[in-house]
Amino acid sequence: MTTQIYLEPEQATKAAGGQRVQAGVKTILLHVQNDKSLDSRVQTALALARACEAHLSCVHITPIESYVAFDSFGGVFVMNDVIAAVDEEAVRIRKSLHEKLRNEDVSWDYVETTANIASQIVSRAALTDLVVTGREPHRTDFAGPTIGLLGELLHRARTPLFIPADDGTPPDPAGTALIAWDGSYEAANAVRSAVGLLKVASQVRILQIREKAEEAFPGTKLLEYLSRHDIHAELFTEEASSKEFVSDALVAHARAIGAAYLVMGGYNHSRVGEFVFGGVTRSLLKSSPVPLLIAH
């Protein structure tokens, strides 16, 4: 594994109106790769960093497989033209991003490394508060399908993922946040992970999707938990009739209130969670008109 680190001097950041924001998000990891969603991820990460006065740590990971080719007899070799192309792309991305970030009012650093994508993100996420990544697969496809990579990150990392909306519009962290609540441990983990960012939101709403059976953590308990963090939320409840209903209900409610992002637990394993959010996780990881803050 090879790694190159590029540091930019720290810069003082200011919240809107010159007031310091007491947010709990102080380090954001941005996953950099060459795809059409890179600009939206950068703009999303910058919006979050400004709102929270957070440091932006950028990592560009070239899959080790990008340098390797296989012959018909199972042999492995490295091609000089492949090495040159991959290295040239890394230089181009670095220069482009450096030029963009130098004009922004956030502190940042930039790392280039060659390794397994998921393992590197998980490792570097250990001491960050939020990971900004996207749905686009790596151009070499060595990372596997995007849904597979995001699923692996959810299961292995203990840091929430922030995924931009399909149209790439950067979120307004000071806008309205919507929490998808089903009473599961995963949903609770997502809320705890999101507290630092929820403190910046002007409004927090909770949409409780449930079966008729009593959930593990009632929505009123969630309201109490958030209030102890000085986060005052409104609770709305709906009954779940199907997995498709849940996904549609979440998106419809988010659009109706103009939610800046949706907080949800991913791949729940409880009986309630599997019924309500198992398919919803897969659906929204593939496509979502609303930015997601998701944790397992």
Tab-separated table of C-alpha atoms in Angstrom:
chain	number	residue	atom	x	y	z
A	1	MET	CA	0.000	0.000	0.000
A	2	THR	CA	1.326	3.453	-0.913
A	3	THR	CA	0.176	6.718	0.617
A	4	GLN	CA	0.849	10.375	-0.144
A	5	ILE	CA	-0.371	13.160	2.135
A	6	TYR	CA	-0.881	16.785	1.164
A	7	LEU	CA	-1.577	19.300	3.952
A	8	GLU	CA	-3.142	22.720	3.697
A	9	PRO	CA	-2.641	25.167	6.605
A	10	GLU	CA	-5.592	25.345	8.984
A	11	GLN	CA	-7.949	28.239	8.416
A	12	ALA	CA	-10.394	29.725	10.875
A	13	THR	CA	-14.001	29.142	9.789
A	14	LYS	CA	-17.063	31.213	10.571
A	15	ALA	CA	-20.701	30.221	10.691
A	16	ALA	CA	-23.372	32.348	9.041
A	17	GLY	CA	-23.719	35.672	10.848
A	18	GLY	CA	-20.311	35.323	12.490
A	19	GLN	CA	-21.643	33.171	15.329
A	20	ARG	CA	-19.793	30.068	16.463
A	21	VAL	CA	-21.822	26.900	15.973
A	22	GLN	CA	-21.605	24.431	18.844
A	23	ALA	CA	-21.868	21.362	16.641
A	24	GLY	CA	-20.367	17.992	17.472
A	25	VAL	CA	-19.086	17.310	13.955
A	26	LYS	CA	-15.462	18.434	13.798
A	27	THR	CA	-13.835	16.081	11.269
A	28	ILE	CA	-15.425	15.069	7.965
A	29	LEU	CA	-13.928	12.386	5.718
A	30	LEU	CA	-14.552	12.937	2.010
A	31	HIS	CA	-14.194	9.936	-0.281
A	32	VAL	CA	-12.669	11.229	-3.534
A	33	GLN	CA	-12.892	9.281	-6.773
A	34	ASN	CA	-13.211	10.057	-10.464
A	35	ASP	CA	-16.931	9.964	-11.261
A	36	LYS	CA	-19.716	12.336	-12.229
A	37	SER	CA	-20.886	12.739	-8.621
A	38	LEU	CA	-17.538	13.988	-7.294
A	39	ASP	CA	-18.474	17.661	-7.511
A	40	SER	CA	-21.726	17.123	-5.594
A	41	ARG	CA	-19.845	15.209	-2.876
A	42	VAL	CA	-17.285	18.009	-2.599
A	43	GLN	CA	-19.988	20.690	-2.372
A	44	THR	CA	-21.900	18.605	0.184
A	45	ALA	CA	-18.789	18.103	2.322
A	46	LEU	CA	-17.984	21.824	2.144
A	47	ALA	CA	-21.528	22.797	3.184
A	48	LEU	CA	-21.338	20.473	6.190
A	49	ALA	CA	-17.828	21.623	7.121
A	50	ARG	CA	-18.796	25.304	7.018
A	51	ALA	CA	-21.925	24.805	9.111
A	52	CYS	CA	-20.069	22.807	11.777
A	53	GLU	CA	-16.697	24.572	11.582
A	54	ALA	CA	-15.270	21.148	10.820
A	55	HIS	CA	-11.992	20.039	9.247
A	56	LEU	CA	-12.311	18.333	5.864
A	57	SER	CA	-10.087	15.297	5.345
A	58	CYS	CA	-10.038	14.154	1.691
A	59	VAL	CA	-8.874	10.685	0.673
A	60	HIS	CA	-8.411	9.525	-2.924
A	61	ILE	CA	-8.126	5.740	-3.011
A	62	THR	CA	-6.903	3.911	-6.083
A	63	PRO	CA	-7.887	0.225	-5.846
A	64	ILE	CA	-4.773	-1.949	-5.839
A	65	GLU	CA	-6.454	-4.015	-8.560
A	66	SER	CA	-6.269	-1.053	-10.925
A	67	TYR	CA	-2.576	-1.797	-11.473
A	68	VAL	CA	-3.044	-5.508	-12.041
A	69	ALA	CA	-4.084	-7.506	-15.092
A	70	PHE	CA	-4.744	-11.237	-15.407
A	71	ASP	CA	-3.749	-13.424	-18.331
A	72	SER	CA	-5.836	-16.329	-19.622
A	73	PHE	CA	-3.755	-18.840	-17.629
A	74	GLY	CA	-4.311	-17.132	-14.289
A	75	GLY	CA	-1.058	-15.196	-14.208
A	76	VAL	CA	-0.818	-11.670	-12.818
A	77	PHE	CA	1.237	-8.857	-14.281
A	78	VAL	CA	1.450	-5.069	-14.187
A	79	MET	CA	1.247	-3.038	-17.375
A	80	ASN	CA	3.277	0.141	-17.710
A	81	ASP	CA	0.588	1.960	-19.691
A	82	VAL	CA	-1.988	1.146	-17.001
A	83	ILE	CA	0.315	2.521	-14.292
A	84	ALA	CA	0.863	5.710	-16.275
A	85	ALA	CA	-2.878	6.206	-16.894
A	86	VAL	CA	-3.830	5.620	-13.255
A	87	ASP	CA	-1.097	7.914	-11.969
A	88	GLU	CA	-2.014	10.661	-14.438
A	89	GLU	CA	-5.633	10.507	-13.322
A	90	ALA	CA	-4.609	10.769	-9.662
A	91	VAL	CA	-2.520	13.863	-10.412
A	92	ARG	CA	-5.357	15.473	-12.373
A	93	ILE	CA	-7.905	14.872	-9.601
A	94	ARG	CA	-5.506	16.149	-6.947
A	95	LYS	CA	-4.713	19.370	-8.838
A	96	SER	CA	-8.369	20.015	-9.583
A	97	LEU	CA	-9.472	19.488	-5.995
A	98	HIS	CA	-6.560	21.467	-4.549
A	99	GLU	CA	-7.481	24.401	-6.780
A	100	LYS	CA	-11.097	24.242	-5.631
A	101	LEU	CA	-10.399	23.834	-1.909
A	102	ARG	CA	-7.787	26.602	-1.743
A	103	ASN	CA	-10.562	29.082	-2.473
A	104	GLU	CA	-12.833	27.777	0.292
A	105	ASP	CA	-13.087	28.924	3.920
A	106	VAL	CA	-12.478	25.526	5.518
A	107	SER	CA	-9.377	23.749	6.782
A	108	TRP	CA	-8.498	20.593	4.868
A	109	ASP	CA	-5.932	17.950	4.029
A	110	TYR	CA	-5.630	15.573	1.100
A	111	VAL	CA	-4.343	11.990	1.022
A	112	GLU	CA	-3.631	9.736	-1.963
A	113	THR	CA	-3.332	6.015	-1.351
A	114	THR	CA	-3.452	2.711	-3.205
A	115	ALA	CA	-5.366	0.070	-1.284
A	116	ASN	CA	-8.723	-1.643	-0.845
A	117	ILE	CA	-11.382	1.089	-0.953
A	118	ALA	CA	-13.692	-0.176	1.778
A	119	SER	CA	-10.882	-1.052	4.175
A	120	GLN	CA	-9.253	2.365	3.765
A	121	ILE	CA	-12.477	4.276	4.344
A	122	VAL	CA	-13.339	2.179	7.401
A	123	SER	CA	-9.846	2.648	8.835
A	124	ARG	CA	-9.764	6.400	8.284
A	125	ALA	CA	-13.349	6.831	9.474
A	126	ALA	CA	-12.421	5.554	12.937
A	127	LEU	CA	-11.393	9.046	14.055
A	128	THR	CA	-13.837	11.107	12.017
A	129	ASP	CA	-17.395	12.197	12.767
A	130	LEU	CA	-18.932	11.841	9.319
A	131	VAL	CA	-18.054	10.165	6.002
A	132	VAL	CA	-19.240	11.824	2.786
A	133	THR	CA	-19.403	9.346	-0.071
A	134	GLY	CA	-21.555	8.727	-3.143
A	135	ARG	CA	-23.517	6.145	-5.063
A	136	GLU	CA	-21.329	6.110	-8.173
A	137	PRO	CA	-19.131	2.987	-8.585
A	138	HIS	CA	-15.408	3.402	-9.089
A	139	ARG	CA	-14.593	3.599	-12.790
A	140	THR	CA	-12.538	0.386	-12.642
A	141	ASP	CA	-15.453	-1.488	-11.004
A	142	PHE	CA	-12.922	-3.253	-8.765
A	143	ALA	CA	-14.782	-1.844	-5.781
A	144	GLY	CA	-17.777	-3.947	-6.759
A	145	PRO	CA	-21.324	-2.620	-7.165
A	146	THR	CA	-21.951	0.636	-5.333
A	147	ILE	CA	-24.708	-0.893	-3.224
A	148	GLY	CA	-22.207	-3.554	-2.135
A	149	LEU	CA	-19.565	-0.983	-1.175
A	150	LEU	CA	-22.042	1.163	0.779
A	151	GLY	CA	-23.408	-1.924	2.516
A	152	GLU	CA	-19.908	-2.987	3.507
A	153	LEU	CA	-19.137	0.480	4.852
A	154	LEU	CA	-22.351	0.474	6.872
A	155	HIS	CA	-21.626	-2.889	8.448
A	156	ARG	CA	-17.919	-2.315	9.127
A	157	ALA	CA	-17.673	1.374	10.006
A	158	ARG	CA	-18.878	2.945	13.243
A	159	THR	CA	-19.087	6.362	11.615
A	160	PRO	CA	-22.262	7.510	9.842
A	161	LEU	CA	-22.300	7.969	6.073
A	162	PHE	CA	-23.625	11.121	4.446
A	163	ILE	CA	-24.776	10.494	0.864
A	164	PRO	CA	-25.851	13.420	-1.368
A	165	ALA	CA	-29.225	13.481	-3.105
A	166	ASP	CA	-29.536	12.130	-6.630
A	167	ASP	CA	-29.611	15.608	-8.176
A	168	GLY	CA	-26.398	16.590	-6.374
A	169	THR	CA	-27.822	19.710	-4.725
A	170	PRO	CA	-25.784	20.474	-1.571
A	171	PRO	CA	-27.836	20.299	1.635
A	172	ASP	CA	-28.484	23.211	3.966
A	173	PRO	CA	-27.310	21.859	7.354
A	174	ALA	CA	-29.185	24.717	9.046
A	175	GLY	CA	-32.448	23.613	7.435
A	176	THR	CA	-34.959	20.999	8.593
A	177	ALA	CA	-33.705	17.522	9.496
A	178	LEU	CA	-35.986	14.483	9.292
A	179	ILE	CA	-35.387	11.384	11.425
A	180	ALA	CA	-36.787	8.058	10.206
A	181	TRP	CA	-37.741	6.212	13.385
A	182	ASP	CA	-38.795	2.576	13.724
A	183	GLY	CA	-37.715	1.986	17.309
A	184	SER	CA	-34.762	-0.245	16.411
A	185	TYR	CA	-31.231	-0.208	17.797
A	186	GLU	CA	-29.913	0.783	14.371
A	187	ALA	CA	-32.229	3.799	14.241
A	188	ALA	CA	-31.087	4.745	17.757
A	189	ASN	CA	-27.434	4.418	16.701
A	190	ALA	CA	-28.101	6.669	13.707
A	191	VAL	CA	-29.689	9.339	15.898
A	192	ARG	CA	-26.804	9.280	18.389
A	193	SER	CA	-24.341	9.544	15.496
A	194	ALA	CA	-26.274	12.483	14.056
A	195	VAL	CA	-26.634	14.556	17.249
A	196	GLY	CA	-23.638	16.718	16.393
A	197	LEU	CA	-25.193	17.710	13.071
A	198	LEU	CA	-28.775	17.909	14.388
A	199	LYS	CA	-27.661	20.704	16.715
A	200	VAL	CA	-27.173	22.897	13.632
A	201	ALA	CA	-30.653	22.212	12.191
A	202	SER	CA	-33.322	24.902	12.540
A	203	GLN	CA	-35.999	22.204	12.906
A	204	VAL	CA	-35.953	18.486	13.629
A	205	ARG	CA	-38.899	16.256	12.771
A	206	ILE	CA	-39.348	12.576	13.517
A	207	LEU	CA	-41.412	10.292	11.317
A	208	GLN	CA	-42.172	7.117	13.245
A	209	ILE	CA	-42.851	4.157	10.977
A	210	ARG	CA	-44.102	1.190	12.980
A	211	GLU	CA	-45.987	-2.049	12.984
A	212	LYS	CA	-48.972	-2.404	15.266
A	213	ALA	CA	-46.698	-4.221	17.719
A	214	GLU	CA	-45.025	-1.985	20.276
A	215	GLU	CA	-41.583	-0.799	19.219
A	216	ALA	CA	-38.425	-1.252	21.302
A	217	PHE	CA	-37.886	2.470	21.933
A	218	PRO	CA	-41.086	4.578	21.847
A	219	GLY	CA	-40.913	7.830	19.916
A	220	THR	CA	-41.589	9.802	23.091
A	221	LYS	CA	-38.348	8.436	24.542
A	222	LEU	CA	-36.546	9.744	21.485
A	223	LEU	CA	-38.022	13.191	22.081
A	224	GLU	CA	-36.743	13.088	25.661
A	225	TYR	CA	-33.285	11.989	24.522
A	226	LEU	CA	-33.010	14.777	21.969
A	227	SER	CA	-34.287	17.419	24.402
A	228	ARG	CA	-31.417	16.602	26.757
A	229	HIS	CA	-29.114	17.645	23.909
A	230	ASP	CA	-31.112	20.881	23.485
A	231	ILE	CA	-32.655	19.523	20.296
A	232	HIS	CA	-36.416	20.099	20.266
A	233	ALA	CA	-38.217	17.884	17.759
A	234	GLU	CA	-41.749	17.152	16.554
A	235	LEU	CA	-43.021	13.584	16.301
A	236	PHE	CA	-45.301	12.199	13.580
A	237	THR	CA	-46.409	8.544	13.368
A	238	GLU	CA	-47.622	6.328	10.556
A	239	GLU	CA	-48.400	2.625	10.376
A	240	ALA	CA	-46.318	0.462	8.030
A	241	SER	CA	-48.253	-1.539	5.480
A	242	SER	CA	-45.316	-2.618	3.315
A	243	LYS	CA	-41.635	-1.920	2.683
A	244	GLU	CA	-42.565	0.059	-0.417
A	245	PHE	CA	-44.927	2.183	1.652
A	246	VAL	CA	-42.161	3.050	4.112
A	247	SER	CA	-39.747	4.198	1.422
A	248	ASP	CA	-42.417	6.276	-0.328
A	249	ALA	CA	-43.669	7.721	2.961
A	250	LEU	CA	-40.199	8.826	4.021
A	251	VAL	CA	-39.456	10.509	0.702
A	252	ALA	CA	-42.902	12.127	0.518
A	253	HIS	CA	-42.652	13.495	4.054
A	254	ALA	CA	-39.105	14.751	3.465
A	255	ARG	CA	-40.214	16.585	0.341
A	256	ALA	CA	-43.319	17.989	2.006
A	257	ILE	CA	-41.314	19.640	4.793
A	258	GLY	CA	-38.352	20.526	2.591
A	259	ALA	CA	-35.980	18.352	4.618
A	260	ALA	CA	-32.286	19.113	4.189
A	261	TYR	CA	-31.441	15.477	4.902
A	262	LEU	CA	-32.882	12.235	6.251
A	263	VAL	CA	-31.397	10.421	9.260
A	264	MET	CA	-31.999	6.670	9.310
A	265	GLY	CA	-30.631	3.379	10.570
A	266	GLY	CA	-29.367	0.942	7.956
A	267	TYR	CA	-29.907	-2.825	7.641
A	268	ASN	CA	-31.722	-3.421	10.896
A	269	HIS	CA	-31.775	-6.964	12.225
A	270	SER	CA	-34.724	-6.907	14.604
A	271	ARG	CA	-38.043	-8.382	13.456
A	272	VAL	CA	-39.538	-4.908	13.243
A	273	GLY	CA	-36.427	-3.496	11.618
A	274	GLU	CA	-36.187	-6.138	8.910
A	275	PHE	CA	-39.855	-5.669	8.048
A	276	VAL	CA	-39.763	-1.912	8.018
A	277	PHE	CA	-36.265	-0.861	7.028
A	278	GLY	CA	-34.501	-3.876	5.471
A	279	GLY	CA	-35.771	-3.140	1.977
A	280	VAL	CA	-35.879	0.595	2.600
A	281	THR	CA	-32.126	0.695	3.185
A	282	ARG	CA	-31.434	-1.038	-0.121
A	283	SER	CA	-33.887	1.185	-1.962
A	284	LEU	CA	-32.563	4.501	-0.645
A	285	LEU	CA	-28.918	3.491	-0.996
A	286	LYS	CA	-29.560	2.911	-4.689
A	287	SER	CA	-31.439	6.152	-5.219
A	288	SER	CA	-32.788	8.996	-3.088
A	289	PRO	CA	-34.004	12.516	-3.915
A	290	VAL	CA	-33.075	13.490	-0.349
A	291	PRO	CA	-29.550	13.421	1.170
A	292	LEU	CA	-29.073	10.574	3.625
A	293	LEU	CA	-27.268	10.398	6.938
A	294	ILE	CA	-27.241	6.673	7.575
A	295	ALA	CA	-25.596	4.472	10.199
A	296	HIS	CA	-25.714	0.829	11.308
